[in-house]
CSV table of C-alpha atoms in Angstrom, one decimal:
chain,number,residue,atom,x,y,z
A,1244,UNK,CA,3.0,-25.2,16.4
A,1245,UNK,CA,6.1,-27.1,17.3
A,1246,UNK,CA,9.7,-25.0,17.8
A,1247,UNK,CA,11.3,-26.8,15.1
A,1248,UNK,CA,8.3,-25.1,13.1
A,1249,UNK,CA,8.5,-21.5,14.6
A,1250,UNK,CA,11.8,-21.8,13.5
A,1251,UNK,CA,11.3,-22.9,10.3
A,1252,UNK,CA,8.2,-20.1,9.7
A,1253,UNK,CA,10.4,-17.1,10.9
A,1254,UNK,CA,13.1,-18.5,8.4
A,1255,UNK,CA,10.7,-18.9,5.6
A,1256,UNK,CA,9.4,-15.1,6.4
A,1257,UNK,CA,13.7,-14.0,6.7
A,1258,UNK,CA,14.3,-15.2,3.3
A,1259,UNK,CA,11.2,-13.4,2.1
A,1260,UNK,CA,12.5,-10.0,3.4
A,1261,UNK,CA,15.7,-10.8,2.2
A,1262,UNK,CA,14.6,-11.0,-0.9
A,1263,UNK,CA,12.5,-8.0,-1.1
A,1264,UNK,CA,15.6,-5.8,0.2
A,1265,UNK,CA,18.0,-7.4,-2.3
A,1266,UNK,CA,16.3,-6.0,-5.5
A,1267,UNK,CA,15.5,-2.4,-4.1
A,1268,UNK,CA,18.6,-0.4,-6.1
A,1269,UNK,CA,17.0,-2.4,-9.3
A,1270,UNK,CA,13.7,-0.5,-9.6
A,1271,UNK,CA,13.6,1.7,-12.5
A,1272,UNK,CA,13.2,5.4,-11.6
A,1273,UNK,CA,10.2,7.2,-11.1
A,1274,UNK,CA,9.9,11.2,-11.4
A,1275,UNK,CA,7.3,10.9,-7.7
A,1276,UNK,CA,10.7,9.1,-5.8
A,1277,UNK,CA,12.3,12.9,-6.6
A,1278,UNK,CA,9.2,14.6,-5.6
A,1279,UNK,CA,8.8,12.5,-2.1
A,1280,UNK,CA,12.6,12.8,-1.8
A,1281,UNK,CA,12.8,16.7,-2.3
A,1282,UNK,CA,9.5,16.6,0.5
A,1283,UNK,CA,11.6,15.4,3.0
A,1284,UNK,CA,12.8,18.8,3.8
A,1285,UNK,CA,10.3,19.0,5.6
A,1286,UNK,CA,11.8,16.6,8.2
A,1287,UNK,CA,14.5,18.5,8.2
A,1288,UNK,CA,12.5,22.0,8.7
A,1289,UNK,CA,10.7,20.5,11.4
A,1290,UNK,CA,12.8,18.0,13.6
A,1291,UNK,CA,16.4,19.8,13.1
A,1292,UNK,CA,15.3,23.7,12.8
A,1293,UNK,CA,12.1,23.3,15.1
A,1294,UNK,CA,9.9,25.4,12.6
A,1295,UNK,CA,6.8,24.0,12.2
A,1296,UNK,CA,4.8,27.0,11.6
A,1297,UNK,CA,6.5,26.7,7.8
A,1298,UNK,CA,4.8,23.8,7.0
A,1299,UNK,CA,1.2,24.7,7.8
A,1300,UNK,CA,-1.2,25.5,4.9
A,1301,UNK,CA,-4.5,27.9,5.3
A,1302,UNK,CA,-7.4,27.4,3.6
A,1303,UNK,CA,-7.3,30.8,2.3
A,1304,UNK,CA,-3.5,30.7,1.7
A,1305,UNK,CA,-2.3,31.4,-2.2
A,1306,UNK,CA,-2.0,28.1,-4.4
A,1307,UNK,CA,1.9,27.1,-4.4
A,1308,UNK,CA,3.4,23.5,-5.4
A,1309,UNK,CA,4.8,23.4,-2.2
A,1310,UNK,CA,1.5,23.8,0.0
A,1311,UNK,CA,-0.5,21.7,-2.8
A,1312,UNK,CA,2.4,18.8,-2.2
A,1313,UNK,CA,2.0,18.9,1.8
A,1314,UNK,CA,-1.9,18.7,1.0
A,1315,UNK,CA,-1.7,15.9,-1.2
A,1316,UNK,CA,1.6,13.8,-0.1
A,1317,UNK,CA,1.4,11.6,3.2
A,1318,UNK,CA,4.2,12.2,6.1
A,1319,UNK,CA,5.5,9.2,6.8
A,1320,UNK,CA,7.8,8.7,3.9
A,1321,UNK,CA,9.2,12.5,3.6
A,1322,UNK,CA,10.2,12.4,7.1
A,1323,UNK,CA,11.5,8.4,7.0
A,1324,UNK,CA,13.4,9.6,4.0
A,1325,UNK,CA,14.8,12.6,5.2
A,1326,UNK,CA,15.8,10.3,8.4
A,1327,UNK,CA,17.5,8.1,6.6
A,1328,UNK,CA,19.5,11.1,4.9
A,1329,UNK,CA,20.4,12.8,8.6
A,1330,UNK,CA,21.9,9.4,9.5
A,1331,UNK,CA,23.9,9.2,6.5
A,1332,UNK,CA,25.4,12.3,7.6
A,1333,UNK,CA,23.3,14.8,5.0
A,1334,UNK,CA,21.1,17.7,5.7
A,1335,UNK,CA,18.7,19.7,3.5
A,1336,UNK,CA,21.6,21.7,1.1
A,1337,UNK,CA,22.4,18.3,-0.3
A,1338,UNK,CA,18.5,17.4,-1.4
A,1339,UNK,CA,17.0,18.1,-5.1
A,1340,UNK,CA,16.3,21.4,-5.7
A,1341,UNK,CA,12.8,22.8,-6.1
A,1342,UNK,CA,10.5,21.3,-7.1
A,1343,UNK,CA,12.3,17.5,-7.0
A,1344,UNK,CA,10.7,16.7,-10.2
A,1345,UNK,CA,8.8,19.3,-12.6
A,1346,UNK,CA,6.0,17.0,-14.9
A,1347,UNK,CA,5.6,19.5,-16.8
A,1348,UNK,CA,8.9,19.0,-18.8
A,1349,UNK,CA,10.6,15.9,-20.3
A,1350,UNK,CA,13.0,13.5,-18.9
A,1351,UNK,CA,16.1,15.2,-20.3
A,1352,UNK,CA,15.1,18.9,-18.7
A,1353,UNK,CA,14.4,17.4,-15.6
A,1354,UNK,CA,17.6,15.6,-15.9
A,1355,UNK,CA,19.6,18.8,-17.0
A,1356,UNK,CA,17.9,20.7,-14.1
A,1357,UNK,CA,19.8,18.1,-11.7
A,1358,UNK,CA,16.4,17.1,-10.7
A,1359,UNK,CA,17.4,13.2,-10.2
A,1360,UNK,CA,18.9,12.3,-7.3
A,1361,UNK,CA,22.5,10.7,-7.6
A,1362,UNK,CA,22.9,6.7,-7.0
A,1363,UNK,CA,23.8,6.7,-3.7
A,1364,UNK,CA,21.0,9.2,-2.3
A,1365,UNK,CA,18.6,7.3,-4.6
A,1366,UNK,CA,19.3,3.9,-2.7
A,1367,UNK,CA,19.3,5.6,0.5
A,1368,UNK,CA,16.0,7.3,-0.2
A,1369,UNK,CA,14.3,3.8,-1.2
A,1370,UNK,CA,15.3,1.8,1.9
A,1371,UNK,CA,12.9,3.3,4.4
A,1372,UNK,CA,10.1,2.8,2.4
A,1373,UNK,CA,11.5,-0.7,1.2
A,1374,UNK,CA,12.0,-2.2,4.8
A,1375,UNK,CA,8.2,-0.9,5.5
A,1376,UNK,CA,7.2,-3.2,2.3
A,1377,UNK,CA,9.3,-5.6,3.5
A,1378,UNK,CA,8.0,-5.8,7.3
A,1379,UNK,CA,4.3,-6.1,5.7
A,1380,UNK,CA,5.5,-9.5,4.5
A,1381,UNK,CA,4.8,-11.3,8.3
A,1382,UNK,CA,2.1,-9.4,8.6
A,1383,UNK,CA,-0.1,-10.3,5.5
A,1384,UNK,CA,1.9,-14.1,7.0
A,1385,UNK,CA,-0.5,-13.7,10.1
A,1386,UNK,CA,-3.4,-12.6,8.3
A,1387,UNK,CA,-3.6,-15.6,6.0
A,1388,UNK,CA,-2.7,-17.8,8.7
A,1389,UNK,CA,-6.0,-16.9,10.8
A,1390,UNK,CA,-7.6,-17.1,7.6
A,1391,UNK,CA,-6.4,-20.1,6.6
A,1392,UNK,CA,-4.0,-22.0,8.7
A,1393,UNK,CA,0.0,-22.4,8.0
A,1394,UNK,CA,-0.2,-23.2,4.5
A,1395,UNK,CA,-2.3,-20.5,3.2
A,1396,UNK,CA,0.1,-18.2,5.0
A,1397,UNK,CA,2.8,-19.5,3.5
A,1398,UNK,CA,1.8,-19.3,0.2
A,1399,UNK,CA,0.1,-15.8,0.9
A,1400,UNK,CA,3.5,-14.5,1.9
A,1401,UNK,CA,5.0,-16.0,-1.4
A,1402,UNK,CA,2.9,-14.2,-3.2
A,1403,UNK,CA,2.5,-11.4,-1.7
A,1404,UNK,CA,6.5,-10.6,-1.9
A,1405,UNK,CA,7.4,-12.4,-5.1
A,1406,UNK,CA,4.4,-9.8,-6.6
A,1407,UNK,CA,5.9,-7.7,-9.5
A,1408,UNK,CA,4.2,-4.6,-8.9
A,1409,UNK,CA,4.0,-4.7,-5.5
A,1410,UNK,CA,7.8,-5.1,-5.5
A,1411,UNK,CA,8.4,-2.2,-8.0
A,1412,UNK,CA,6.4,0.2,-6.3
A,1413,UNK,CA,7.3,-1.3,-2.0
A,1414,UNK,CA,11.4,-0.8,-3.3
A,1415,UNK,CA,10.9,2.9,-4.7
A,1416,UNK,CA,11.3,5.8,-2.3
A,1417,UNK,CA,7.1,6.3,-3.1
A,1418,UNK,CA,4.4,6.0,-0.4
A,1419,UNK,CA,3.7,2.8,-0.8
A,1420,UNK,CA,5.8,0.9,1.3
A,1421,UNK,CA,4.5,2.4,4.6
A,1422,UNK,CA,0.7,2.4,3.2
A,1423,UNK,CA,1.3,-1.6,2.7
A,1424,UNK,CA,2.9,-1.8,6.9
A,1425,UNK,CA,0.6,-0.1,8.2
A,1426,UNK,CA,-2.5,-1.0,6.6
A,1427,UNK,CA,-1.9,-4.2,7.1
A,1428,UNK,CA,-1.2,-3.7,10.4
A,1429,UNK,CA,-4.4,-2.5,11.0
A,1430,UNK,CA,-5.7,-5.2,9.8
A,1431,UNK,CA,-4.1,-7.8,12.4
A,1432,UNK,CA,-5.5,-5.5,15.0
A,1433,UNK,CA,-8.6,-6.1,14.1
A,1434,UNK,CA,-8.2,-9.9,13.7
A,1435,UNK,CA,-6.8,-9.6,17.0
A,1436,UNK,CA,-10.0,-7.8,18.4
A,1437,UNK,CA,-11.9,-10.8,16.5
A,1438,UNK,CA,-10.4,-13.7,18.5
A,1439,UNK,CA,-10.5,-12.3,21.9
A,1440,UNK,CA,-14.1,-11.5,21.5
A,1441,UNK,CA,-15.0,-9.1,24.2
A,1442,UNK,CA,-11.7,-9.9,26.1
A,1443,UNK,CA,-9.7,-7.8,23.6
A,1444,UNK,CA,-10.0,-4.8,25.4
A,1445,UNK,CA,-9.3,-1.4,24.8
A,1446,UNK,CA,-5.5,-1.7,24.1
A,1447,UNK,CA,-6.3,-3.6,21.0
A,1448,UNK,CA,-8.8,-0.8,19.7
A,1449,UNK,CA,-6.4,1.7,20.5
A,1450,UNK,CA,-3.6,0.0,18.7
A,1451,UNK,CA,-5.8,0.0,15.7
A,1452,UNK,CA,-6.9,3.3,15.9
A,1453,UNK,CA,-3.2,4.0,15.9
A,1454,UNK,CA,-1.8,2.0,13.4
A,1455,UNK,CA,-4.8,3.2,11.3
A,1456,UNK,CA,-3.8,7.1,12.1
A,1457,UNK,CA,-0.4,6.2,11.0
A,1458,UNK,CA,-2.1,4.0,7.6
A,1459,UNK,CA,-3.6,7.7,6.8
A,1460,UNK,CA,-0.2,9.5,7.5
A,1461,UNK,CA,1.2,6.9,5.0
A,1462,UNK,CA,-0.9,7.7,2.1
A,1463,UNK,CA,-4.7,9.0,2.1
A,1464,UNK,CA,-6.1,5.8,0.6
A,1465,UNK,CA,-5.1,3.7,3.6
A,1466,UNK,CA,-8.9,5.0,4.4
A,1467,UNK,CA,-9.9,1.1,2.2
A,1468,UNK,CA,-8.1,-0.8,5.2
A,1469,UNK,CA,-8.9,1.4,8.2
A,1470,UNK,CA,-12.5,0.9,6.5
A,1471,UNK,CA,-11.4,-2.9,6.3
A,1472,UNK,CA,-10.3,-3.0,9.9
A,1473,UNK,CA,-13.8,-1.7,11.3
A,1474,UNK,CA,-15.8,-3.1,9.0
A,1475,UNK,CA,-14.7,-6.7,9.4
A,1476,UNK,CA,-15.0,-5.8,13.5
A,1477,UNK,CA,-18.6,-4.4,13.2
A,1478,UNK,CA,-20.0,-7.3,11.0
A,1479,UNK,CA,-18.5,-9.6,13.3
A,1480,UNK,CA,-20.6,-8.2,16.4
A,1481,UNK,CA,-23.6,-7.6,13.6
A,1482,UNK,CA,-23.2,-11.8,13.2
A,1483,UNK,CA,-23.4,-12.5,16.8
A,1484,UNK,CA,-27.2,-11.1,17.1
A,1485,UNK,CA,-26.3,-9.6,19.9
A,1486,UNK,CA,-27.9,-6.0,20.5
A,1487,UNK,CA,-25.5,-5.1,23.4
A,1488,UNK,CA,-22.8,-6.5,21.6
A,1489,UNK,CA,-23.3,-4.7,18.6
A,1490,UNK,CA,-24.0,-1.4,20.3
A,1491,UNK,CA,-20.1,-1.8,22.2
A,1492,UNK,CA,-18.8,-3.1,18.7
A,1493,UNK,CA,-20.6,0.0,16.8
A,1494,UNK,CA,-20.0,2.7,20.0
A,1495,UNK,CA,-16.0,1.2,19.6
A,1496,UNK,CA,-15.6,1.7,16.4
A,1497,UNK,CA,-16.6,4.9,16.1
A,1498,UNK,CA,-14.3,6.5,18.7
A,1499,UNK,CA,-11.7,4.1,16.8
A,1500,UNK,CA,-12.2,6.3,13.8
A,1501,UNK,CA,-12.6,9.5,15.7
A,1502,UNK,CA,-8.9,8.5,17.0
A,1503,UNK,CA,-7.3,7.2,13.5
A,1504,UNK,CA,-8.4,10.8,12.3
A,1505,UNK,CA,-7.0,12.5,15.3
A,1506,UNK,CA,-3.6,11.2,14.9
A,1507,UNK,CA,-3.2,11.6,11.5
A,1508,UNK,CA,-4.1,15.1,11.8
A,1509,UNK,CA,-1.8,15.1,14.2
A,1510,UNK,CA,0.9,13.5,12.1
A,1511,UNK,CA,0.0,16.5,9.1
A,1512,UNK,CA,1.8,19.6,10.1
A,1513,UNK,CA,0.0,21.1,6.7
A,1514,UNK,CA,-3.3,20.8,8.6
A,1515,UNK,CA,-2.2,22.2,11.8
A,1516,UNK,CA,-3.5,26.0,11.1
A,1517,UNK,CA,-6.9,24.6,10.1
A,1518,UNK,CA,-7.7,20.9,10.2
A,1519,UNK,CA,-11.5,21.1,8.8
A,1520,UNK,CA,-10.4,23.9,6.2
A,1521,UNK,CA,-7.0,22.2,5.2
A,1522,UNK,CA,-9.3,18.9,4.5
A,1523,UNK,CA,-11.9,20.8,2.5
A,1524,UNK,CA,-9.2,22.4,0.6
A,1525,UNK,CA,-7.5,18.7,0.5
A,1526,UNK,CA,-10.5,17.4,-1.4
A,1527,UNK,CA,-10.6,20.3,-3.8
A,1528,UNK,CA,-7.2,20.0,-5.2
A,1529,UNK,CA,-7.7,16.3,-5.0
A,1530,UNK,CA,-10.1,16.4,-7.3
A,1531,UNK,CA,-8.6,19.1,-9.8
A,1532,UNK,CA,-5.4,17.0,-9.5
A,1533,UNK,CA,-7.2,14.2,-10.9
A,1534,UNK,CA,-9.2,16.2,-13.7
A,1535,UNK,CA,-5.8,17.4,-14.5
A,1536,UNK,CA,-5.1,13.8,-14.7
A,1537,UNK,CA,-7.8,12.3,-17.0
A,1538,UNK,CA,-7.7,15.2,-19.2
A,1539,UNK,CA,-3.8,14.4,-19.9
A,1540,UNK,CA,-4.0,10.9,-20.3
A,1541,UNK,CA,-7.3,11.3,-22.5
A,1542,UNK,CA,-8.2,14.7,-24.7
A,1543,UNK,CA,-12.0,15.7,-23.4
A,1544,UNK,CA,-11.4,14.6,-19.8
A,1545,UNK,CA,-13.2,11.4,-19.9
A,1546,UNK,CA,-12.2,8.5,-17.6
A,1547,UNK,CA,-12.4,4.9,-18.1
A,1548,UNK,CA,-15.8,3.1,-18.5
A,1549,UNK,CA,-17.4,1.0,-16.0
A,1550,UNK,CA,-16.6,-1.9,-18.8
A,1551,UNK,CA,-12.8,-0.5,-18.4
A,1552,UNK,CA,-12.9,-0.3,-15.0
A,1553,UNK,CA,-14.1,-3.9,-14.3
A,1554,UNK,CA,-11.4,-5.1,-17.0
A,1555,UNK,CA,-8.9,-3.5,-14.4
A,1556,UNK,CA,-9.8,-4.7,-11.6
A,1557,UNK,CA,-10.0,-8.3,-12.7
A,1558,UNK,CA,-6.9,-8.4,-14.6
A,1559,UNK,CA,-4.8,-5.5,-12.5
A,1560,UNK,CA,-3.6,-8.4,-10.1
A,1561,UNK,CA,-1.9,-11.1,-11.6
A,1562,UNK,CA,-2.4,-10.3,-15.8
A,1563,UNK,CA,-0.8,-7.1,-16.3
A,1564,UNK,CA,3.1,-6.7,-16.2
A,1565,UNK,CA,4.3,-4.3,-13.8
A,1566,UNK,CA,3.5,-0.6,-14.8
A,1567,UNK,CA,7.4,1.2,-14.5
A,1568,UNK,CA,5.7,4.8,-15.2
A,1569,UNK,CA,2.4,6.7,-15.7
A,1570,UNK,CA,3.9,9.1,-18.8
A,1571,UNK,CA,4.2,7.2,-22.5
A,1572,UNK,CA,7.0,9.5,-23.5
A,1573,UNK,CA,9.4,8.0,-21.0
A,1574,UNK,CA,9.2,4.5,-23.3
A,1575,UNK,CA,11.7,6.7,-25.4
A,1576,UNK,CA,14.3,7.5,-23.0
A,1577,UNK,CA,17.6,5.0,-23.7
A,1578,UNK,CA,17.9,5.8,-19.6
A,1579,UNK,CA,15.2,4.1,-18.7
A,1580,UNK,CA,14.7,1.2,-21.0
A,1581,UNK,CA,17.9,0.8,-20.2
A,1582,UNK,CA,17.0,-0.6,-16.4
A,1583,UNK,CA,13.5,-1.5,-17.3
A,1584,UNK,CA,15.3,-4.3,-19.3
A,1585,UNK,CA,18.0,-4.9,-16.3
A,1586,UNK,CA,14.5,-4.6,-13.8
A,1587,UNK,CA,13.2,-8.0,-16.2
A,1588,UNK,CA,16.1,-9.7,-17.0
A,1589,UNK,CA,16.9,-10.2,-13.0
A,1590,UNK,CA,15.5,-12.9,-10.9
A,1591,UNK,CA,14.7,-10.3,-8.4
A,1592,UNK,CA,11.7,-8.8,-9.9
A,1593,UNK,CA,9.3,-11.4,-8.6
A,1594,UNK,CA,6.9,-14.2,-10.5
A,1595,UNK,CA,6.5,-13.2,-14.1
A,1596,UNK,CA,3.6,-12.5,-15.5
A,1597,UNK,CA,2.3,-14.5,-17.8
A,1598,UNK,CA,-1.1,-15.8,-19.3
A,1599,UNK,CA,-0.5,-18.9,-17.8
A,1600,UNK,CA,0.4,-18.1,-14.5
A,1601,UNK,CA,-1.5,-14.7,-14.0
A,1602,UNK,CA,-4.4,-17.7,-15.6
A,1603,UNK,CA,-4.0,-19.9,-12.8
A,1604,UNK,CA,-3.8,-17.7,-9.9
A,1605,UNK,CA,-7.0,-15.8,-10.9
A,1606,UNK,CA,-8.5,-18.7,-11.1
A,1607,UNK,CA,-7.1,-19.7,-7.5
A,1608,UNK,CA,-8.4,-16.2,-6.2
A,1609,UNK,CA,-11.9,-17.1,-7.9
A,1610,UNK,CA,-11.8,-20.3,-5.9
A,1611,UNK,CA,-10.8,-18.6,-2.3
A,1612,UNK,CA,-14.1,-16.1,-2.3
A,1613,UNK,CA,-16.2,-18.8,-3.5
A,1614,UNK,CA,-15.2,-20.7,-0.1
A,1615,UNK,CA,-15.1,-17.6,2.6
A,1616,UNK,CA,-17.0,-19.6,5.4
A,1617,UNK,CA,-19.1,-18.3,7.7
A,1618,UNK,CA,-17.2,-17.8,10.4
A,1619,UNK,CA,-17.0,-13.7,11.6
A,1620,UNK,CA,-12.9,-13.9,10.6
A,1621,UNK,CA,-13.5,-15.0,7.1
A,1622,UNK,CA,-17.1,-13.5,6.4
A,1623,UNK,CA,-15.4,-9.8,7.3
A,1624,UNK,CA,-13.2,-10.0,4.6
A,1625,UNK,CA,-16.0,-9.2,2.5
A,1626,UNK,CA,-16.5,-6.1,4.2
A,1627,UNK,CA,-12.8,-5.3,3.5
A,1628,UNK,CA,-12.8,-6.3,-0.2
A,1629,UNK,CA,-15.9,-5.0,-1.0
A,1630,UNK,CA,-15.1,-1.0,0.2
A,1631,UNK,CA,-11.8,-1.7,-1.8
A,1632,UNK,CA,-13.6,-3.1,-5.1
A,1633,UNK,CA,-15.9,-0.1,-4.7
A,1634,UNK,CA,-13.3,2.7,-4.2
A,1635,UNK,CA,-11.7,1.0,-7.7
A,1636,UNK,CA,-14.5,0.9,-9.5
A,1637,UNK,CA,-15.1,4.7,-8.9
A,1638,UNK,CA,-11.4,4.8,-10.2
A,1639,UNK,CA,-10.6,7.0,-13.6
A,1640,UNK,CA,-7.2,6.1,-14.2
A,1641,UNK,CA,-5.6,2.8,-15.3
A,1642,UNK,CA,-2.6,3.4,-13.0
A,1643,UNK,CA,-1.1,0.4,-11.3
A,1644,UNK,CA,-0.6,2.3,-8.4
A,1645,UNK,CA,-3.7,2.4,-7.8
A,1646,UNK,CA,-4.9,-0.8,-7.4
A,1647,UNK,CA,-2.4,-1.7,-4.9
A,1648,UNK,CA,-4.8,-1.7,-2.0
A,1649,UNK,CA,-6.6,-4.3,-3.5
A,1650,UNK,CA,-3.0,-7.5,-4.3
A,1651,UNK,CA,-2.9,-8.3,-0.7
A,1652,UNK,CA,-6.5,-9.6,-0.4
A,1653,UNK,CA,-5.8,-11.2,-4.1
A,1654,UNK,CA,-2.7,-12.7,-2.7
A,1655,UNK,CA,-4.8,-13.6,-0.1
A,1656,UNK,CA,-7.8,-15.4,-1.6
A,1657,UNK,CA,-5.5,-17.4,-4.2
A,1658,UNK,CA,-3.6,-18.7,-1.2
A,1659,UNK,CA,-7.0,-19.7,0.0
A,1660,UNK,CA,-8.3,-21.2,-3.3
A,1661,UNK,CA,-4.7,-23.6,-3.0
A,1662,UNK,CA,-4.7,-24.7,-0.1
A,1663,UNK,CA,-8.8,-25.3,-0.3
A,1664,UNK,CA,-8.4,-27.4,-3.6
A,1665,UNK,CA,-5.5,-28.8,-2.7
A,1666,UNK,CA,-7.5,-30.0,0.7
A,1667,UNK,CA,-10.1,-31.1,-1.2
A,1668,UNK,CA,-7.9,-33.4,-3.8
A,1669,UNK,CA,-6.3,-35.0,-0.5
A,1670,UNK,CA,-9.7,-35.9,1.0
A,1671,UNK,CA,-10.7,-37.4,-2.0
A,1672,UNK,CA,-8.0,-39.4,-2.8
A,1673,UNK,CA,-8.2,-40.6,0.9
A,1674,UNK,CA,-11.7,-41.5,0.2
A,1675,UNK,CA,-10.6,-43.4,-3.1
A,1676,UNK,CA,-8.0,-46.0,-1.1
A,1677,UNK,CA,-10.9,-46.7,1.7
A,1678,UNK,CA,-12.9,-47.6,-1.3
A,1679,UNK,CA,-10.3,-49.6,-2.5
């Protein structure tokens, strides 16, 4: 690649991030931005007053809201946010009171109990999380250009940041903006393991196994691209036939794991008293949190069907309009329609969805799996779509949120399926003037 286009790719990726940071005080509020915002007290608890031993949770401890949030909520954006409030010249008096957001009464109570954030400490709450999303915009860049040369990347990147939902949920102070950066960036590590073969060395395993601890810290289903990441690296050494190979590649990935799960234990100061307990008890109010759930969304605590779930995940990326909240009753507050409408009506919310469009780039995605190649980069993406499709398809709940995990690969195999067909049209017509 030339200078002139180095120049012209890092302005291409600029405008992108640009972009995605313009738009972030035009998302339409969500009662989880209070709850992650009210969490980051516990930046303030730890890295100002020095008391970690508050923040620890015991298996046999009583049930609280406040040890069930430290279970349940990642790190990363609690102490990014509470961060970004020290440097604005906050400190903890000035956050939400308990507990940030209370879904248990409407939007007006909530309201009245001073439970959403002003403005200004809105916006400042959203802009660590957004320049996370943002950053993931090079990165998903250099994925789909290993994959696929320049202009799969470029397109990738397009779509990948023009992406309603992805958008709406990356410029929200939620726990998706860091679960996109660094799950991605586990990712490139293990592309970069890929093309330097057994010359990678350990730095680059370690670097994975780091950025995959930090994935974890993010939010707990970064597990689908840390699962990516060493999948895509063990079928690699699995293709090469290689028994000693394979045994390094197998032997590496396990201590890779070993070390993503050390350092996010180590970045989960509600796991310190008792890491194997506090993940035992993790799972259990995981799983009552989602009972909880279904049972609210759908009287007699019954899920979606297999025929649902499929339906989802097929139309999830590119034919469903961007989900602003989880609740119904919030259709009926004026405060919210209110900037969902401005959220539409602004050329900052990304491509709009359409049957047409969201038509086409299925189709597009249809047409980049149908020609992964055989080559270890592209074959492991299977790997890495296939844990994701199978994590969904266990799924329960028809919450956009959800199925974030999975746009960057869609992004990615429609930017594939373009630049294939268009490929394809170019050495036809090039065959059509020899002919003529």
């Amino acid at each position: 690649m030339s200078r002139r286009q180095q120049l012209a790719v890092a302005l291409w990726l600029a405008l992108l991030i640009v972009y995605v940071l313009a738009g972030v005080d035009l998302a339409p509020f969500h009662g989880d931005e209070a709850l992650q915002i009210r969490s980051s007290v516990d930046y303030f608890t730890l890295f100002i007053e020095g008391y970690s031993a508050a923040l620890g949770v015991r298996p046999d401890d009583p049930r609280s809201a406040s040890s069930d949030r430290r279970l349940l909520q990642g790190s990363i954006t609690p102490w990014t946010i509470g961060l970004a409030w020290h440097l604005a010249g906050h400190n903890s008096e000035d956050l939400p009171p308990q507990p940030g957001w209370d879904w248990a009464l409407d939007y007006d109570t909530n309201l009245a109990l001073g439970l959403r954030p002003a403005p200004q400490l809105l916006l400042t709450s959203r802009y660590p999380s957004a320049l996370f999303f943002a950053l993931s915009v090079p990165l998903l860049y250099f994925v789909a250009w290993r994959l696929g040369g320049i202009g799969a990347a470029l397109a990738a990147s397009a779509l990948y940041a023009l992406h309603p939902a992805l958008l709406l949920n990356g410029r929200r102070a939620l726990m998706e903006g860091p679960l996109l950066f660094f799950g991605l960036l586990t990712i490139c590590c293990a592309l970069m393991i890929l093309r330097r073969g057994e010359g990678a060395g350990l730095r680059w395993w370690l670097a994975l196994a780091l950025s995959g601890g930090l994935a974890l810290a993010s939010k707990h289903s970064a597990l689908l691209f840390l699962g990516g990441a060493l999948g895509w690296c063990f079928l690699a050494a699995l293709l090469q036939r290689d028994r000693q190979v394979l045994l390094a590649a197998t032997l590496r990935c396990v201590l890779s794991a070993a070390l993503a799960l050390t350092i996010f234990l180590a970045l989960s100061p509600a796991l310190w008293p008792d890491p194997w307990g506090g993940l035992q008890r993790l799972v259990r109010v995981r799983s009552e949190l989602v009972q909880v759930q279904v049972q609210n969304l759908q009287p007699g605590g019954v899920g979606m069907s297999l025929a649902e779930r499929l339906d989802q995940v097929l139309t999830q990326p590119y034919l469903r309009s961007a989900m602003f909240y989880e609740v119904a009753s919030w259709s009926e507050y004026e405060a919210i329609t209110a900037e969902i409408e401005i959220w539409r009506g602004s050329p900052l919310s990304g491509i709009p969805v359409n049957p047409l469009t969201g038509g086409v780039l299925s189709l597009l995605t249809l047409a980049g799996f149908a020609q992964i190649g055989r080559k270890p980069e592209q074959v492991g993406l299977l790997a890495w779509l296939a844990l994701t499709l199978v994590v969904l398809l266990l799924n329960p709940l028809p919450w956009q949120r959800y199925y974030l995990p999975l746009l960057p690969m869609t992004c990615l195999l429609a930017a594939l399926g373009m630049t294939g067909l268009l490929g394809r049209a170019t050495l036809w017509r090039s065959k059509v003037k020899r002919k003529t």
